[in-house]
Amino acid sequence: MHIIRFTVTFSFFLLISAVLCSNALGQWQRMPFQTMGTQAYVELWAEDDKRGKDLLVAVQNEFERINQLMSPYIDSSELSLLNREAADGPVTVSAELYQLLQQAEQLATLSDGAFDISFASVGFSYDYRQHIKPSTELLDTQRPLINYRHIKLLADNQVQFAKAGVKIDLGGIAKGYAVEQAIDLLAEAGVKHALVTAGGDTRLLGDKRGRPWLVAIKHPRKSDDIVAQLPLTNSAISTSGDYERFFIEDGVRYHHILDPKSGQSPSGLMSVTVLGPDTTRTDALSTTLFVMGLERGMAFIEQQTQFEAIFISSEHQLYFSSGLAQ
Ligand code: ADP
Ligand code: MG
């Protein structure tokens, strides 16, 4: 009798101390938030409760800082300033924006213009919510304005547009960049396990304490379903789809990814997912591959070391790049 009571008491103490210990060693902290016109989420393992909560807020603030710099909807953003003034003469921007413009230019060159932030010269004539698209006449006038070579990156962080009417938008890269910045901030603060996601861009720092993170690829036509779940650690994954912002008219799906050559939405694919080391590049590459289509996109991604891709065609077929095929 006595022995039994002792055992029960002893195990009770063990249980309490196990709970206390796990609290003392750390806990998962999570926060969903809205930013850059999309849903974002951060999850991290923090050894100190207060510090963890401060880091969640720091991540949200970092997104907002980048949004204030790069949003086309904020009049005071550097991006809006460029769109207003860069056709009239050189405009000085922050080193940070300048460097992102350089990355965009590199990918534009590499992809032979499939990725082109000057798509916005036509892109701003679409309003997916209001079901508005440019008329054939407007499209014909605006299409020649899409050309990444019109964006001159000059010395001393100065930028100039070669033609009046050229507009740029960083919707294909800024979110991935912000996710990457957020992860950098957490890593520098000593965090070892974290996930940051915004829209279709997700970055994992470390693993989920002994097991991989699981990242789902959405079903492009059933918003509550997924087509695959990938176990990932310490890497980036981005998905571009034709189902995020779109409207359908006369059987044609007008969506937010534009082929710079036509000023219209490509139709061969429903989604493209890119895996790689950082979200700045996986974000931009997923948009690029979407524009290129299956055949050209697959050949292109096979040339990029460190990157893999999953294509979902309009016929609901899945295609994997060679590094994933097994
Ligand atoms: P999401 O914003 O849903 O994550 P994507 O990563 O697929 O989507 O990027 C789509 C965005 O990229 C569009 O909303 C637009 O801002 C921008 N974009 C569209 N077409 C191009 C293009 N050809 N080159 C560069 N950016 C583009
Ligand atoms: Mg993208």
PDB file of N, CA, C and O in Angstrom, residues 93-123:
ATOM      1  N   VAL A  93      17.081  55.554 -55.384  1.00  0.00           N
ATOM      2  CA  VAL A  93      16.318  54.693 -54.461  1.00  0.00           C
ATOM      3  C   VAL A  93      17.256  54.112 -53.407  1.00  0.00           C
ATOM      4  O   VAL A  93      18.473  54.252 -53.509  1.00  0.00           O
ATOM      5  N   SER A  94      16.688  53.425 -52.431  1.00  0.00           N
ATOM      6  CA  SER A  94      17.505  52.794 -51.395  1.00  0.00           C
ATOM      7  C   SER A  94      18.348  51.679 -52.004  1.00  0.00           C
ATOM      8  O   SER A  94      17.970  51.095 -53.034  1.00  0.00           O
ATOM      9  N   ALA A  95      19.465  51.375 -51.366  1.00  0.00           N
ATOM     10  CA  ALA A  95      20.323  50.283 -51.835  1.00  0.00           C
ATOM     11  C   ALA A  95      19.528  48.981 -51.844  1.00  0.00           C
ATOM     12  O   ALA A  95      19.704  48.121 -52.709  1.00  0.00           O
ATOM     13  N   GLU A  96      18.625  48.843 -50.891  1.00  0.00           N
ATOM     14  CA  GLU A  96      17.840  47.610 -50.783  1.00  0.00           C
ATOM     15  C   GLU A  96      16.947  47.405 -52.007  1.00  0.00           C
ATOM     16  O   GLU A  96      16.948  46.322 -52.604  1.00  0.00           O
ATOM     17  N   LEU A  97      16.213  48.448 -52.391  1.00  0.00           N
ATOM     18  CA  LEU A  97      15.352  48.312 -53.569  1.00  0.00           C
ATOM     19  C   LEU A  97      16.211  48.126 -54.820  1.00  0.00           C
ATOM     20  O   LEU A  97      15.908  47.283 -55.679  1.00  0.00           O
ATOM     21  N   TYR A  98      17.296  48.881 -54.893  1.00  0.00           N
ATOM     22  CA  TYR A  98      18.191  48.795 -56.052  1.00  0.00           C
ATOM     23  C   TYR A  98      18.691  47.359 -56.244  1.00  0.00           C
ATOM     24  O   TYR A  98      18.687  46.825 -57.350  1.00  0.00           O
ATOM     25  N   GLN A  99      19.085  46.729 -55.129  1.00  0.00           N
ATOM     26  CA  GLN A  99      19.601  45.358 -55.224  1.00  0.00           C
ATOM     27  C   GLN A  99      18.525  44.369 -55.664  1.00  0.00           C
ATOM     28  O   GLN A  99      18.801  43.422 -56.403  1.00  0.00           O
ATOM     29  N   LEU A 100      17.291  44.602 -55.216  1.00  0.00           N
ATOM     30  CA  LEU A 100      16.222  43.697 -55.644  1.00  0.00           C
ATOM     31  C   LEU A 100      15.931  43.906 -57.134  1.00  0.00           C
ATOM     32  O   LEU A 100      15.660  42.945 -57.865  1.00  0.00           O
ATOM     33  N   LEU A 101      16.012  45.167 -57.590  1.00  0.00           N
ATOM     34  CA  LEU A 101      15.844  45.451 -59.024  1.00  0.00           C
ATOM     35  C   LEU A 101      16.946  44.769 -59.840  1.00  0.00           C
ATOM     36  O   LEU A 101      16.697  44.266 -60.938  1.00  0.00           O
ATOM     37  N   GLN A 102      18.141  44.707 -59.268  1.00  0.00           N
ATOM     38  CA  GLN A 102      19.238  44.013 -59.950  1.00  0.00           C
ATOM     39  C   GLN A 102      18.953  42.521 -60.065  1.00  0.00           C
ATOM     40  O   GLN A 102      19.195  41.905 -61.102  1.00  0.00           O
ATOM     41  N   GLN A 103      18.417  41.943 -58.977  1.00  0.00           N
ATOM     42  CA  GLN A 103      18.077  40.507 -59.022  1.00  0.00           C
ATOM     43  C   GLN A 103      17.002  40.245 -60.072  1.00  0.00           C
ATOM     44  O   GLN A 103      17.045  39.254 -60.787  1.00  0.00           O
ATOM     45  N   ALA A 104      16.021  41.155 -60.128  1.00  0.00           N
ATOM     46  CA  ALA A 104      14.940  41.013 -61.112  1.00  0.00           C
ATOM     47  C   ALA A 104      15.508  41.110 -62.529  1.00  0.00           C
ATOM     48  O   ALA A 104      15.110  40.364 -63.428  1.00  0.00           O
ATOM     49  N   GLU A 105      16.462  42.009 -62.715  1.00  0.00           N
ATOM     50  CA  GLU A 105      17.067  42.189 -64.037  1.00  0.00           C
ATOM     51  C   GLU A 105      17.848  40.932 -64.452  1.00  0.00           C
ATOM     52  O   GLU A 105      17.770  40.491 -65.595  1.00  0.00           O
ATOM     53  N   GLN A 106      18.573  40.360 -63.489  1.00  0.00           N
ATOM     54  CA  GLN A 106      19.333  39.138 -63.791  1.00  0.00           C
ATOM     55  C   GLN A 106      18.416  38.028 -64.272  1.00  0.00           C
ATOM     56  O   GLN A 106      18.700  37.335 -65.247  1.00  0.00           O
ATOM     57  N   LEU A 107      17.292  37.856 -63.562  1.00  0.00           N
ATOM     58  CA  LEU A 107      16.378  36.787 -63.957  1.00  0.00           C
ATOM     59  C   LEU A 107      15.693  37.105 -65.281  1.00  0.00           C
ATOM     60  O   LEU A 107      15.424  36.203 -66.082  1.00  0.00           O
ATOM     61  N   ALA A 108      15.435  38.379 -65.519  1.00  0.00           N
ATOM     62  CA  ALA A 108      14.835  38.776 -66.801  1.00  0.00           C
ATOM     63  C   ALA A 108      15.771  38.389 -67.949  1.00  0.00           C
ATOM     64  O   ALA A 108      15.336  37.811 -68.953  1.00  0.00           O
ATOM     65  N   THR A 109      17.062  38.657 -67.774  1.00  0.00           N
ATOM     66  CA  THR A 109      18.047  38.330 -68.802  1.00  0.00           C
ATOM     67  C   THR A 109      18.138  36.811 -68.984  1.00  0.00           C
ATOM     68  O   THR A 109      18.070  36.299 -70.100  1.00  0.00           O
ATOM     69  N   LEU A 110      18.264  36.120 -67.843  1.00  0.00           N
ATOM     70  CA  LEU A 110      18.409  34.663 -67.863  1.00  0.00           C
ATOM     71  C   LEU A 110      17.197  33.972 -68.494  1.00  0.00           C
ATOM     72  O   LEU A 110      17.323  32.960 -69.176  1.00  0.00           O
ATOM     73  N   SER A 111      16.016  34.528 -68.264  1.00  0.00           N
ATOM     74  CA  SER A 111      14.787  33.871 -68.735  1.00  0.00           C
ATOM     75  C   SER A 111      14.337  34.431 -70.081  1.00  0.00           C
ATOM     76  O   SER A 111      13.215  34.164 -70.514  1.00  0.00           O
ATOM     77  N   ASP A 112      15.177  35.242 -70.702  1.00  0.00           N
ATOM     78  CA  ASP A 112      14.843  35.885 -71.965  1.00  0.00           C
ATOM     79  C   ASP A 112      13.512  36.639 -71.865  1.00  0.00           C
ATOM     80  O   ASP A 112      12.646  36.562 -72.727  1.00  0.00           O
ATOM     81  N   GLY A 113      13.351  37.345 -70.742  1.00  0.00           N
ATOM     82  CA  GLY A 113      12.192  38.222 -70.587  1.00  0.00           C
ATOM     83  C   GLY A 113      10.903  37.551 -70.151  1.00  0.00           C
ATOM     84  O   GLY A 113       9.853  38.199 -70.128  1.00  0.00           O
ATOM     85  N   ALA A 114      10.939  36.268 -69.788  1.00  0.00           N
ATOM     86  CA  ALA A 114       9.707  35.646 -69.259  1.00  0.00           C
ATOM     87  C   ALA A 114       9.378  36.281 -67.911  1.00  0.00           C
ATOM     88  O   ALA A 114       8.219  36.562 -67.599  1.00  0.00           O
ATOM     89  N   PHE A 115      10.419  36.513 -67.098  1.00  0.00           N
ATOM     90  CA  PHE A 115      10.237  37.289 -65.875  1.00  0.00           C
ATOM     91  C   PHE A 115      10.575  38.724 -66.225  1.00  0.00           C
ATOM     92  O   PHE A 115      11.674  39.021 -66.684  1.00  0.00           O
ATOM     93  N   ASP A 116       9.632  39.625 -66.044  1.00  0.00           N
ATOM     94  CA  ASP A 116       9.876  41.024 -66.410  1.00  0.00           C
ATOM     95  C   ASP A 116       8.975  41.913 -65.567  1.00  0.00           C
ATOM     96  O   ASP A 116       7.752  41.915 -65.737  1.00  0.00           O
ATOM     97  N   ILE A 117       9.595  42.677 -64.650  1.00  0.00           N
ATOM     98  CA  ILE A 117       8.785  43.495 -63.732  1.00  0.00           C
ATOM     99  C   ILE A 117       8.091  44.653 -64.452  1.00  0.00           C
ATOM    100  O   ILE A 117       7.156  45.234 -63.914  1.00  0.00           O
ATOM    101  N   SER A 118       8.504  44.935 -65.702  1.00  0.00           N
ATOM    102  CA  SER A 118       7.790  45.967 -66.460  1.00  0.00           C
ATOM    103  C   SER A 118       6.505  45.417 -67.088  1.00  0.00           C
ATOM    104  O   SER A 118       5.811  46.135 -67.818  1.00  0.00           O
ATOM    105  N   PHE A 119       6.159  44.152 -66.760  1.00  0.00           N
ATOM    106  CA  PHE A 119       4.846  43.612 -67.179  1.00  0.00           C
ATOM    107  C   PHE A 119       3.744  44.570 -66.714  1.00  0.00           C
ATOM    108  O   PHE A 119       2.659  44.633 -67.304  1.00  0.00           O
ATOM    109  N   ALA A 120       4.050  45.331 -65.633  1.00  0.00           N
ATOM    110  CA  ALA A 120       3.054  46.225 -65.032  1.00  0.00           C
ATOM    111  C   ALA A 120       2.610  47.337 -65.981  1.00  0.00           C
ATOM    112  O   ALA A 120       1.533  47.913 -65.802  1.00  0.00           O
ATOM    113  N   SER A 121       3.415  47.631 -67.014  1.00  0.00           N
ATOM    114  CA  SER A 121       3.030  48.641 -68.003  1.00  0.00           C
ATOM    115  C   SER A 121       1.681  48.274 -68.623  1.00  0.00           C
ATOM    116  O   SER A 121       0.898  49.141 -69.002  1.00  0.00           O
ATOM    117  N   VAL A 122       1.429  46.960 -68.705  1.00  0.00           N
ATOM    118  CA  VAL A 122       0.114  46.468 -69.140  1.00  0.00           C
ATOM    119  C   VAL A 122      -0.680  45.989 -67.919  1.00  0.00           C
ATOM    120  O   VAL A 122      -1.886  46.202 -67.828  1.00  0.00           O
ATOM    121  N   GLY A 123       0.036  45.394 -66.972  1.00  0.00           N
ATOM    122  CA  GLY A 123      -0.613  44.799 -65.793  1.00  0.00           C
ATOM    123  C   GLY A 123      -1.552  45.748 -65.058  1.00  0.00           C
ATOM    124  O   GLY A 123      -2.619  45.334 -64.583  1.00  0.00           O
TER     125      GLY A 123
END
